[in-house]
XYZ file of C-alpha atoms in Angstrom:
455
model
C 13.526 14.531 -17.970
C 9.760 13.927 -17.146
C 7.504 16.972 -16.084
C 4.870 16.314 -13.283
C 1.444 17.150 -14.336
C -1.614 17.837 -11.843
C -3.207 14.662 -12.866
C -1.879 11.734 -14.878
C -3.116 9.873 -17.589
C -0.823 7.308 -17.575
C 0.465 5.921 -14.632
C 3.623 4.192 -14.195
C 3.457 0.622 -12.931
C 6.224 -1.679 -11.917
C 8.457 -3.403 -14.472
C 11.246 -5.275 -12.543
C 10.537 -8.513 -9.797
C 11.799 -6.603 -6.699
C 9.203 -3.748 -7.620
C 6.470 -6.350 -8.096
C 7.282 -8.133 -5.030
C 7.146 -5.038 -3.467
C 3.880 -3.853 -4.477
C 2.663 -7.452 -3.721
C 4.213 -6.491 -0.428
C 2.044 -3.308 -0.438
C -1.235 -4.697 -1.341
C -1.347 -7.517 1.761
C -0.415 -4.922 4.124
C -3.375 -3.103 3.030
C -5.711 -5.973 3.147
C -4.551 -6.755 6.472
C -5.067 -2.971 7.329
C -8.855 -3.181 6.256
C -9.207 -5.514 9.306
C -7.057 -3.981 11.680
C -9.098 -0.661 11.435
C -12.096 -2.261 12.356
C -10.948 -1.662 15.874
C -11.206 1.737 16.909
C -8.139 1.368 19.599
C -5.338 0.361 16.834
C -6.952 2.522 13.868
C -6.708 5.377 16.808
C -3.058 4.688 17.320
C -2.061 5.035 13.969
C -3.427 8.357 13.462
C -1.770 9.265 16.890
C 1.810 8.354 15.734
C 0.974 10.130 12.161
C -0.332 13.741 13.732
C 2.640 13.418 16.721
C 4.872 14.677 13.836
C 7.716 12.423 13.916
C 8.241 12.288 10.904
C 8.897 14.706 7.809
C 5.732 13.797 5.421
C 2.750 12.978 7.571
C 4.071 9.614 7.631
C 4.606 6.291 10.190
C 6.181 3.156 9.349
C 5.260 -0.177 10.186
C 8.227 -0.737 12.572
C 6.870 1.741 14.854
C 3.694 0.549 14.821
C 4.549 -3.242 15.551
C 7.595 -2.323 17.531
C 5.888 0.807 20.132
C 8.444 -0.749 23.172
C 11.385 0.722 21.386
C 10.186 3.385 18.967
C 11.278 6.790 19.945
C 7.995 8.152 18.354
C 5.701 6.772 21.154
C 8.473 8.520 23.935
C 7.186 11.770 22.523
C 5.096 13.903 23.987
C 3.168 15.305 21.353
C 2.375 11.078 20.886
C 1.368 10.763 24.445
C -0.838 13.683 24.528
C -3.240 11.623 22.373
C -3.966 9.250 24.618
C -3.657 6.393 22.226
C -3.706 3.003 23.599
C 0.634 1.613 22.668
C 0.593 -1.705 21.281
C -3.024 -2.115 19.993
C -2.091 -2.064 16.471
C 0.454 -4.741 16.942
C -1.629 -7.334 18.758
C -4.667 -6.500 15.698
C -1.569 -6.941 12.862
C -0.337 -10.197 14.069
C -4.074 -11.646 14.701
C -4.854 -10.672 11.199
C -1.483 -11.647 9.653
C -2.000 -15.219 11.594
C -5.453 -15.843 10.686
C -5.263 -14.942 6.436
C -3.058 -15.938 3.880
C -0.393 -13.037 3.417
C 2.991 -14.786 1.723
C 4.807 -11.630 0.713
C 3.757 -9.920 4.218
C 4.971 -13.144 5.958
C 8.085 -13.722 3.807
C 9.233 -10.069 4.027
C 8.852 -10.295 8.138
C 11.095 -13.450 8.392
C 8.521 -15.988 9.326
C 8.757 -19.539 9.212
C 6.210 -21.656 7.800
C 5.210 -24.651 9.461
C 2.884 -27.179 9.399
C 0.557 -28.891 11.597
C -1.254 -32.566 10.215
C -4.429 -33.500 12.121
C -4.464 -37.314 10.606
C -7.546 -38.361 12.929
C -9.839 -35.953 11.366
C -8.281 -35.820 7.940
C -7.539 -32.488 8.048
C -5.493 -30.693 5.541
C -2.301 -29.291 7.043
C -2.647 -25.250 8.162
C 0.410 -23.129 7.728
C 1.138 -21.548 11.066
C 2.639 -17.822 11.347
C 5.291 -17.486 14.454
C 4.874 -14.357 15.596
C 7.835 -14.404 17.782
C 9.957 -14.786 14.511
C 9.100 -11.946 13.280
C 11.326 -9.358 15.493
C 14.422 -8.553 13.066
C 14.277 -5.324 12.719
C 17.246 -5.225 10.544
C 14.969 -6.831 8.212
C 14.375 -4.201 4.950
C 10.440 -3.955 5.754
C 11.011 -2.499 9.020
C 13.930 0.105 7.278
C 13.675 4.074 7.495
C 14.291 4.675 3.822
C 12.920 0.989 2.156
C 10.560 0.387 5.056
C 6.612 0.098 4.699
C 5.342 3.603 5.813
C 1.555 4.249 6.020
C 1.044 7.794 4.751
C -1.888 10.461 5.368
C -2.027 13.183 2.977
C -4.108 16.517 4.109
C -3.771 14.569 7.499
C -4.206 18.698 9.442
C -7.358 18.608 7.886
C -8.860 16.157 10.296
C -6.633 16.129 13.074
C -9.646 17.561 15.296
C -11.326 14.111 14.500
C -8.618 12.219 16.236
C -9.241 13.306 20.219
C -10.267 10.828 23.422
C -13.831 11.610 21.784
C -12.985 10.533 18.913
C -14.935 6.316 20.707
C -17.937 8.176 21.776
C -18.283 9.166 18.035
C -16.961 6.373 15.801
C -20.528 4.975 15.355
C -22.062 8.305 13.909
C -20.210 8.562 10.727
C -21.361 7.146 8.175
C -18.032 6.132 6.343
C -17.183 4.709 10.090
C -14.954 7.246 11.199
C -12.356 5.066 8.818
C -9.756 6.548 6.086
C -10.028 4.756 2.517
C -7.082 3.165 2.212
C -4.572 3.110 -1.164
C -2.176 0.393 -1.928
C 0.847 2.542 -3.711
C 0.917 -0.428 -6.688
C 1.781 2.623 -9.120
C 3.473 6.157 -9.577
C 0.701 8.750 -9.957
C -1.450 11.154 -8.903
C -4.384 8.777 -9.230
C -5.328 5.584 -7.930
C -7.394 3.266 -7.049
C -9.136 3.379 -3.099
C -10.945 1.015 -0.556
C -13.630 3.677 0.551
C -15.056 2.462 4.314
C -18.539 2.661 4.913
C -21.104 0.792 7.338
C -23.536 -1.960 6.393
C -26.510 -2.881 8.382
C -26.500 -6.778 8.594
C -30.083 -8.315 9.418
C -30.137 -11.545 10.413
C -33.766 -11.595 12.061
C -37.467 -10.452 11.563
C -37.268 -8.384 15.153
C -35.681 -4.743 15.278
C -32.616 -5.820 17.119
C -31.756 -8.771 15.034
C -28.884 -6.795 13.202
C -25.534 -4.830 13.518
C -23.157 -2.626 12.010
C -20.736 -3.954 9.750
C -17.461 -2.326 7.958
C -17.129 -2.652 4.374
C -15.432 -1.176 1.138
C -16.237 0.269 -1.862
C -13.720 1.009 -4.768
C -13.503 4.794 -5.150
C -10.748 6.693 -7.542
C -8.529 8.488 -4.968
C -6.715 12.148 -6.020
C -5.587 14.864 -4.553
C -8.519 16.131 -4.329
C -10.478 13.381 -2.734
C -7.571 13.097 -0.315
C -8.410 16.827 0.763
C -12.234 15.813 1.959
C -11.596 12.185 3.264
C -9.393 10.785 5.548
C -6.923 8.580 3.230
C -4.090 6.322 4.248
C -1.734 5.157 1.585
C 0.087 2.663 2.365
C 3.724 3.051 0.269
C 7.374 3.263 1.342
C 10.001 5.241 3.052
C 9.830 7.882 5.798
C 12.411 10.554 7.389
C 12.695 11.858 10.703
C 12.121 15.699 11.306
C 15.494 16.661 11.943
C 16.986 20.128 14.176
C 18.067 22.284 11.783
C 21.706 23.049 11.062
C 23.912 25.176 13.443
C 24.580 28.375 11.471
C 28.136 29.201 10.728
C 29.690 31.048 13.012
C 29.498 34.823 13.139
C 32.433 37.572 12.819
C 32.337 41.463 12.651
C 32.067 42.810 9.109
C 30.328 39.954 8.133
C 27.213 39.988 5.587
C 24.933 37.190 5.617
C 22.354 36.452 2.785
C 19.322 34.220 4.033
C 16.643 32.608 2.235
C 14.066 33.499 4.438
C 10.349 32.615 3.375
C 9.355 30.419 0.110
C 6.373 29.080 -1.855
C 5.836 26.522 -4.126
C 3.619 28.090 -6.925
C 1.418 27.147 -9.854
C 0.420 23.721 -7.282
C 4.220 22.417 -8.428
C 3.913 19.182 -6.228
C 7.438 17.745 -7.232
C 6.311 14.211 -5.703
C 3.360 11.999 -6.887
C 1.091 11.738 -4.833
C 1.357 7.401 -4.939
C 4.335 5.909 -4.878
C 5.607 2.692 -4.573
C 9.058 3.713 -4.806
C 11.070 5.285 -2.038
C 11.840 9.499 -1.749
C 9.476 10.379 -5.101
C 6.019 10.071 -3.559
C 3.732 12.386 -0.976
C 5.341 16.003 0.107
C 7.972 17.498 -1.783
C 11.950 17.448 -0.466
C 13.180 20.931 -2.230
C 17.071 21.884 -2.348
C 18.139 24.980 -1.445
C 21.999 25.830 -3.279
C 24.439 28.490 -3.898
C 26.941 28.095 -6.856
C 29.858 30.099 -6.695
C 33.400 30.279 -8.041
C 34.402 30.152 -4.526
C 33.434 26.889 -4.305
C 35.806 23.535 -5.265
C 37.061 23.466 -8.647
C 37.739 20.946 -10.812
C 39.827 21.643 -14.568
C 38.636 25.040 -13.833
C 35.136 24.486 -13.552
C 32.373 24.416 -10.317
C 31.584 20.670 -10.009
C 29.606 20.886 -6.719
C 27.821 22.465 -3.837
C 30.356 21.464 -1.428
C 27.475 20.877 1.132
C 26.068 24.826 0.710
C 22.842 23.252 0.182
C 19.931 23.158 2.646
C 16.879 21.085 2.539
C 13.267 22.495 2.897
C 10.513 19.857 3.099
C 6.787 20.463 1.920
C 3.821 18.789 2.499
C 1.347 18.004 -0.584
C -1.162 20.941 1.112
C 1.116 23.640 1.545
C 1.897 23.565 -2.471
C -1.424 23.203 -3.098
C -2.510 26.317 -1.458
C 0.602 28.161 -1.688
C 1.881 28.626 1.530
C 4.546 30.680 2.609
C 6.804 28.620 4.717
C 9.271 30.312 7.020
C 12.961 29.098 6.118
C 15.740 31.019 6.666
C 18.534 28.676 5.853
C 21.850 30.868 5.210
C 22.371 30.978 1.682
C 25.598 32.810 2.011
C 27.193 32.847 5.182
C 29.412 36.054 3.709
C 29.457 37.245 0.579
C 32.947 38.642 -0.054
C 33.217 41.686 -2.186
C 35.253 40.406 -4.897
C 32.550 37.350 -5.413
C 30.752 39.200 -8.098
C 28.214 36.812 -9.470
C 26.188 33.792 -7.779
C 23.840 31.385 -8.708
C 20.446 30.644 -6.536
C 19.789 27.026 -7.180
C 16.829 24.726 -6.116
C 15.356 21.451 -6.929
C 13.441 18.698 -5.225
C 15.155 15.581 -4.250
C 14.308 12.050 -5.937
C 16.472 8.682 -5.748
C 16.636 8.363 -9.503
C 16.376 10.756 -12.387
C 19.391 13.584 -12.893
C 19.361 17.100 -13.980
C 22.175 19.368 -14.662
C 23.163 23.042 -13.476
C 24.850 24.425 -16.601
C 25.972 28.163 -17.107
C 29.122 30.476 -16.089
C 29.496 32.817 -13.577
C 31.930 35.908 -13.167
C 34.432 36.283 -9.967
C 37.740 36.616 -8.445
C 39.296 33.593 -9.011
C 43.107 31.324 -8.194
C 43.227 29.238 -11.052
C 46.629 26.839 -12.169
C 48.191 27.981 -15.454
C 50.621 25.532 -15.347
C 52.034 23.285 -12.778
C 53.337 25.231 -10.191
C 52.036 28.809 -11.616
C 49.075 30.122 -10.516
C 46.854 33.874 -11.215
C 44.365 35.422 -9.006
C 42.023 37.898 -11.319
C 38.593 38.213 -12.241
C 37.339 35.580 -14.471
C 34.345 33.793 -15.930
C 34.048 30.203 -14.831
C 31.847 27.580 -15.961
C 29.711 25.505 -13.852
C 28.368 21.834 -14.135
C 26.515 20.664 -11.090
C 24.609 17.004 -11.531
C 21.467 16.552 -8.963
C 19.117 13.279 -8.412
C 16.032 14.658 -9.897
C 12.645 13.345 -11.820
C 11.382 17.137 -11.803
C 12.642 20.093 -13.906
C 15.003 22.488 -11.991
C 12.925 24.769 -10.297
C 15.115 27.711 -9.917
C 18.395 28.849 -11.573
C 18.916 32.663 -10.481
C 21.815 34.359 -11.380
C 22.718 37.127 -9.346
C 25.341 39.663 -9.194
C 26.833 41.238 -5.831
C 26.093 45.239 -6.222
C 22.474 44.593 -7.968
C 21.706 42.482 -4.698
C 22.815 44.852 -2.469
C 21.388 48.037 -4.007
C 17.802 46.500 -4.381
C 17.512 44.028 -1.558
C 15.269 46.105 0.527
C 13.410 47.559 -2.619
C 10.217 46.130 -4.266
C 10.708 43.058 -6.922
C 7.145 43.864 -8.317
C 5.503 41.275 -6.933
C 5.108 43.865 -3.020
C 6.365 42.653 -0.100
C 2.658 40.936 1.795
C 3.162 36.996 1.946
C -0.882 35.839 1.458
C -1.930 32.679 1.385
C -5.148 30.500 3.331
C -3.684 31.524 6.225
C -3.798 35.186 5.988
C -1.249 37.910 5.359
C 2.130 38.497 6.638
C 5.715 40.189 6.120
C 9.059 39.311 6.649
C 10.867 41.854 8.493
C 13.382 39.805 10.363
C 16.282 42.113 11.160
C 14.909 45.148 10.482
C 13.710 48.141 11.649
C 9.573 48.387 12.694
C 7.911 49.618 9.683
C 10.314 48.007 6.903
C 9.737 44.533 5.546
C 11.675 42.302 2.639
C 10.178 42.231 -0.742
C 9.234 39.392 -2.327
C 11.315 37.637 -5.198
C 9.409 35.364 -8.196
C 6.304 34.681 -6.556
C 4.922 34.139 -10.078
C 6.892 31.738 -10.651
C 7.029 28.113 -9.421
C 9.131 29.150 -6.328
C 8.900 32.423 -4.968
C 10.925 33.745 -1.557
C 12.122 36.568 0.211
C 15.878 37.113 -0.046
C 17.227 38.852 3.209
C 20.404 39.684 4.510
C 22.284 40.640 7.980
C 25.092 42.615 8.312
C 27.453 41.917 11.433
């Protein structure tokens, strides 16, 4: 099971064709982005879509971008009250795409090559690009979960940048007002950058003879970089920001256990920061899980969640500064007296890599004797829950009913003041003025407040 270190050494490049291919993929798109951000209008637009918030991870794909008639993101009006100009990175793409020499790009859009053969000038025959081929959206490039996403880490740090202002001021910056731009061709938390910056062109004696010109330089791009300059890295896969769940519903003598705030701690990111592989790279997708021997059995043992799981998503800055991020998924929507012992269980979310939830837990249990015979009693039941993981479980809490109960309003030793870059708050949802939650593990890599709500 690999650990995730702050920075890495030794970073993991593709091995198979499809993964080449698709970093090839990557690569053009970001050439072809290098000349599409030379025009404020469509660079604008993509940092409009980004900052709307469609999506979970700072993120946009291309088929928004190329396909703004039809994408719900530009129907939004947190997109609209940008001001962005729709469709002005699609007609920059395609004159770009048309005019260079982009065969993944082309191939993995669905275009047609064909030829045209000037014989009176001797002319070498020019591969042409169709643009109206290109307009499959079923097409994997264009897919939520496989498609090409462009992706803009510490993006709330500039958001102020991106306003109607932003073209009276593109031509006082001296990187251009541009983001470097990183083509995910490995897994890590370091890689190579196209920095922006402008270059005065003479091409005259006089004062006048000259003009601003956007080039790039090759910078090393981290987290840390990311943090002070506007960076786009262009990688794959993007999820919409979903409502959250309807809770359960709600009867008298009823107690309901919440998680209500959590942190990431010790800068955990459980994603790399580039990625050319889908649902292991930016922000972090954490799990939220109860096990219990309430749960469905198999040969006497707890084999799954049976969907009591809730996502939490985190962006790369909130773990890096430790934010406290206001939850409250319902861990428990009642936990029954006779249920003596749970298990708290979290991990973040990849599309390959397992880890295991091992360990036993003590309840009131119906288990088969022998066909036909069956005995309700307390007993100890062993639990083995698989998850897709790269990361190390982050949190396996065992936790019995009457110790919860007893202490759940009393300090943990860690207080009960949430601090972070933000400032200083408490959770005191459902209670009285004056009282607040304590804090569980904050020295640990997760931390959270563990509340409850008796009906």
């Amino acid at each position: 099971m690999r650990q995730l270190e702050p920075d890495v050494s030794k970073p993991e490049f593709p091995t198979t064709e499809v993964m080449k291919n698709r970093v090839s993929l990557l690569k053009e798109v970001s050439e072809v982005l290098k000349k599409v951000y030379e025009h404020p209008k469509a660079y604008y637009e993509v940092n409009a879509t980004i900052l709307s918030g469609h999506y979970e991870d700072e993120r946009v794909l291309l088929k928004d971008l190329l396909f703004p008639e039809t994408s719900p993101l530009y129907q939004k009006e947190a997109f609209k009250a940008f001001k962005a100009h729709p469709g002005s990175f699609k007609q920059q793409f395609y004159s770009v795409l048309e005019a260079g020499s982009f065969p993944h790009l082309k191939a993995a859009l669905g275009a047609k090559r064909t030829a045209t053969n000037n014989q009176l000038s001797g002319m070498q025959p020019k591969e042409q690009f169709n643009v109206a081929i290109a307009t499959d959206t079923a097409r994997e490039i264009f897919s939520n979960s496989n498609g090409v996403a462009i992706y803009f880490p510490y993006s709330e740090n500039f958001g102020s940048n991106f306003t109607p202002a932003y073209f009276d001021n593109i031509n006082t910056d001296p990187h251009g007002n541009l983001a470097t731009i990183v083509a995910a061709d490995r897994i890590a938390n370091t890689a190579p950058g196209s920095e922006p910056y402008q270059f005065l062109v003479r091409y005259g004696p006089a004062k006048e003879d000259s003009y601003l010109e956007i080039r790039y330089r090759s910078v090393i791009v981290d987290d840390s970089y990311a943090e002070l300059k506007p960076t786009h890295i262009i990688g794959i896969g993007a999820e919409i920001i979903m409502d959250p769940p309807a809770q359960p519903p709600v009867v008298t003598s009823m107690n309901r256990v919440y998680v209500g705030w959590v942190r990431i701690g010790n800068n955990k990111q459980g994603d790399w920061l580039v990625s050319y592989g889908n649902g292991n790279g930016g922000g972090s997708e954490f799990h939220i899980a109860r096990i219990s021997g309430y749960l469905k059995m198999e040969n006497q043992q707890v084999t799954n969640f049976e969907g009591d799981d809730f996502p939490v998503t985190f962006k790369r800055k909130e773990i890096r500064k430790g934010r406290w991020k206001r939850v409250y998924g319902v861990w428990d929507p009642d936990w029954k007296t006779n249920n003596y012992e749970q298990i708290l269980a979290v991990w973040e979310a990849d599309f390959t890599g397992t880890a295991t939830f091992t360990g036993s837990i003590t309840t009131t249990a119906t288990v088969t004797l022998s066909p036909g015979n069956t005995a309700t009693a307390t007993r100890t039941l062993g639990f083995s829950i698989p998850v897709s993981t790269e990361d190390q479980i982050y949190k396996q809490r065992k936790q019995d009913r009457p110790s919860y109960f007893a202490g759940a309003k009393i300090d943990q030793g860690w207080g009960f003041q949430m601090c972070d870059d933000k400032g200083c708050k408490n959770d005191n949802t459902f209670l009285p003025s004056g009282q607040s939650w304590p804090k569980f593990d904050q020295g640990t890599d997760f931390g959270f407040t563990w509340p409850y709500n008796t009906f």
